[in-house]
mmCIF file of C-alpha atoms in Angstrom:
data_model
loop_
_atom_site.group_PDB
_atom_site.id
_atom_site.type_symbol
_atom_site.label_atom_id
_atom_site.label_comp_id
_atom_site.label_asym_id
_atom_site.label_seq_id
_atom_site.Cartn_x
_atom_site.Cartn_y
_atom_site.Cartn_z
ATOM 1 C CA MET A 608 -4.204 22.872 -7.869
ATOM 2 C CA ILE A 609 -5.075 19.260 -8.604
ATOM 3 C CA GLU A 610 -5.738 18.195 -12.164
ATOM 4 C CA VAL A 611 -8.319 15.395 -12.090
ATOM 5 C CA LYS A 612 -9.021 13.338 -15.197
ATOM 6 C CA GLN A 613 -12.119 11.157 -15.320
ATOM 7 C CA GLY A 614 -12.764 8.322 -17.761
ATOM 8 C CA MET A 615 -9.112 7.559 -18.469
ATOM 9 C CA LYS A 616 -8.093 4.277 -20.030
ATOM 10 C CA THR A 617 -5.676 2.137 -18.068
ATOM 11 C CA ALA A 618 -2.277 1.947 -19.763
ATOM 12 C CA PRO A 619 -1.305 -1.432 -21.238
ATOM 13 C CA GLN A 620 0.712 -3.515 -18.752
ATOM 14 C CA GLU A 621 3.919 -3.319 -20.779
ATOM 15 C CA GLU A 622 3.746 0.506 -20.789
ATOM 16 C CA ARG A 623 2.956 1.159 -17.112
ATOM 17 C CA GLU A 624 5.587 2.829 -14.978
ATOM 18 C CA THR A 625 6.218 4.177 -11.503
ATOM 19 C CA ILE A 626 8.849 6.872 -11.056
ATOM 20 C CA ILE A 627 9.907 8.000 -7.584
ATOM 21 C CA SER A 628 12.508 10.750 -7.281
ATOM 22 C CA TYR A 629 13.969 12.713 -4.354
ATOM 23 C CA ASP A 630 14.780 16.433 -4.115
ATOM 24 C CA ARG A 631 17.487 16.828 -1.482
ATOM 25 C CA GLN A 632 17.019 20.606 -1.078
ATOM 26 C CA THR A 633 13.328 20.422 -0.252
ATOM 27 C CA GLU A 634 13.490 16.945 1.316
ATOM 28 C CA THR A 635 10.568 15.964 -0.856
ATOM 29 C CA TRP A 636 9.843 12.753 -2.704
ATOM 30 C CA HIS A 637 7.989 13.033 -6.007
ATOM 31 C CA ILE A 638 5.984 10.159 -7.458
ATOM 32 C CA TYR A 639 4.400 9.570 -10.826
ATOM 33 C CA THR A 640 2.639 6.296 -11.533
ATOM 34 C CA ASP A 641 0.146 4.986 -14.028
ATOM 35 C CA GLU A 642 0.188 1.552 -12.385
ATOM 36 C CA PRO A 643 -3.222 1.386 -10.628
ATOM 37 C CA LYS A 644 -1.904 -0.836 -7.820
ATOM 38 C CA HIS A 645 0.840 1.687 -6.972
ATOM 39 C CA ALA A 646 -1.491 4.684 -7.327
ATOM 40 C CA ARG A 647 -3.845 3.222 -4.715
ATOM 41 C CA LYS A 648 -0.951 2.238 -2.446
ATOM 42 C CA TYR A 649 0.731 5.661 -2.404
ATOM 43 C CA GLU A 650 -2.349 7.911 -2.566
ATOM 44 C CA LYS A 651 -2.561 8.245 1.224
ATOM 45 C CA TYR A 652 1.076 9.401 1.407
ATOM 46 C CA VAL A 653 0.873 12.076 -1.284
ATOM 47 C CA THR A 654 0.362 15.353 0.576
ATOM 48 C CA LYS A 655 0.383 17.575 -2.507
ATOM 49 C CA PRO A 656 -1.246 15.732 -5.401
ATOM 50 C CA GLN A 657 -0.748 17.398 -8.779
ATOM 51 C CA ARG A 658 -2.612 14.961 -11.021
ATOM 52 C CA LYS A 659 -5.026 12.101 -10.473
ATOM 53 C CA GLY A 660 -6.623 9.921 -13.101
ATOM 54 C CA TYR A 661 -9.698 7.725 -12.748
ATOM 55 C CA ASN A 662 -11.143 5.090 -15.067
ATOM 56 C CA LEU A 663 -14.801 4.872 -16.093
ATOM 57 C CA ALA A 664 -15.577 2.864 -12.944
ATOM 58 C CA GLY A 665 -14.200 5.697 -10.769
ATOM 59 C CA GLN A 666 -11.092 3.774 -9.678
ATOM 60 C CA LEU A 667 -7.780 5.608 -9.248
ATOM 61 C CA ILE A 668 -5.394 4.529 -12.029
ATOM 62 C CA MET A 669 -2.861 7.393 -12.200
ATOM 63 C CA LEU A 670 -1.241 9.591 -9.571
ATOM 64 C CA GLU A 671 1.383 12.326 -9.504
ATOM 65 C CA GLY A 672 2.427 14.380 -6.509
ATOM 66 C CA ASP A 673 4.797 15.015 -3.616
ATOM 67 C CA ILE A 674 5.446 13.138 -0.400
ATOM 68 C CA ASP A 675 6.712 15.818 2.015
ATOM 69 C CA LYS A 676 9.098 14.887 4.832
ATOM 70 C CA GLY A 677 8.312 11.229 4.241
ATOM 71 C CA THR A 678 10.460 8.185 3.744
ATOM 72 C CA VAL A 679 10.284 5.806 0.830
ATOM 73 C CA SER A 680 11.650 2.301 1.192
ATOM 74 C CA ILE A 681 11.706 -0.693 -1.090
ATOM 75 C CA SER A 682 12.135 -4.233 0.170
ATOM 76 C CA LYS A 683 12.067 -7.736 -1.200
ATOM 77 C CA LYS A 684 9.025 -9.922 -0.726
ATOM 78 C CA VAL A 685 9.636 -12.441 2.012
ATOM 79 C CA ARG A 686 9.565 -16.033 0.765
ATOM 80 C CA LEU A 687 8.889 -18.475 3.594
ATOM 81 C CA THR A 688 9.920 -22.110 3.494
ATOM 82 C CA GLU A 689 7.285 -24.755 4.214
ATOM 83 C CA LYS A 690 8.785 -25.199 7.689
ATOM 84 C CA GLN A 691 8.513 -21.440 8.380
ATOM 85 C CA LYS A 692 4.922 -21.394 7.073
ATOM 86 C CA GLU A 693 3.988 -24.247 9.391
ATOM 87 C CA LYS A 694 5.542 -22.458 12.359
ATOM 88 C CA GLN A 695 3.581 -19.288 11.478
ATOM 89 C CA ARG A 696 0.358 -21.341 11.278
ATOM 90 C CA GLN A 697 0.999 -22.760 14.752
ATOM 91 C CA VAL A 698 1.728 -19.327 16.230
ATOM 92 C CA LEU A 699 -1.435 -17.913 14.631
ATOM 93 C CA GLN A 700 -3.525 -20.843 15.858
ATOM 94 C CA LYS A 701 -2.250 -20.323 19.430
ATOM 95 C CA ALA A 702 -3.076 -16.618 19.201
ATOM 96 C CA ARG A 703 -6.607 -17.368 17.987
ATOM 97 C CA ILE A 704 -7.213 -19.833 20.807
ATOM 98 C CA SER A 705 -5.829 -17.370 23.362
ATOM 99 C CA HIS A 706 -8.039 -14.600 21.959
ATOM 100 C CA ARG A 707 -11.159 -16.816 22.200
ATOM 101 C CA VAL A 708 -10.348 -17.701 25.808
ATOM 102 C CA ASN A 709 -9.885 -14.017 26.659
ATOM 103 C CA LEU A 710 -13.231 -13.125 25.064
ATOM 104 C CA GLN A 711 -14.996 -15.895 26.985
ATOM 105 C CA THR A 712 -13.362 -14.759 30.243
ATOM 106 C CA GLU A 713 -14.488 -11.173 29.607
ATOM 107 C CA LYS A 714 -18.058 -12.372 28.958
ATOM 108 C CA ILE A 715 -18.100 -14.273 32.241
ATOM 109 C CA ASN A 716 -16.699 -11.281 34.148
ATOM 110 C CA ILE A 717 -19.310 -8.954 32.619
ATOM 111 C CA ASN A 718 -22.204 -11.227 33.635
#
């Protein structure tokens, strides 16, 4: 059964926490978070929610539940150098141009 709380106040930033634990016997991850950003991120992975909390605007701000047979991974944010950013821009620009050409070709073939 899911306990849903409406009209909750968001915890102060210095008090927010996210706890993720693993039960080896059941191969289940358990998550508790009162960090709204994490609650929204993990909501789609929680198969058995136990508690959800919403603020007055109806936004999810707290979540507790299990992630069955899932995998949890944590990674560093990638920091690109200016040279790497420029290379990414060029690759993206080429892809956009190629996509436009393909769309125009499809239009011509349809007509």
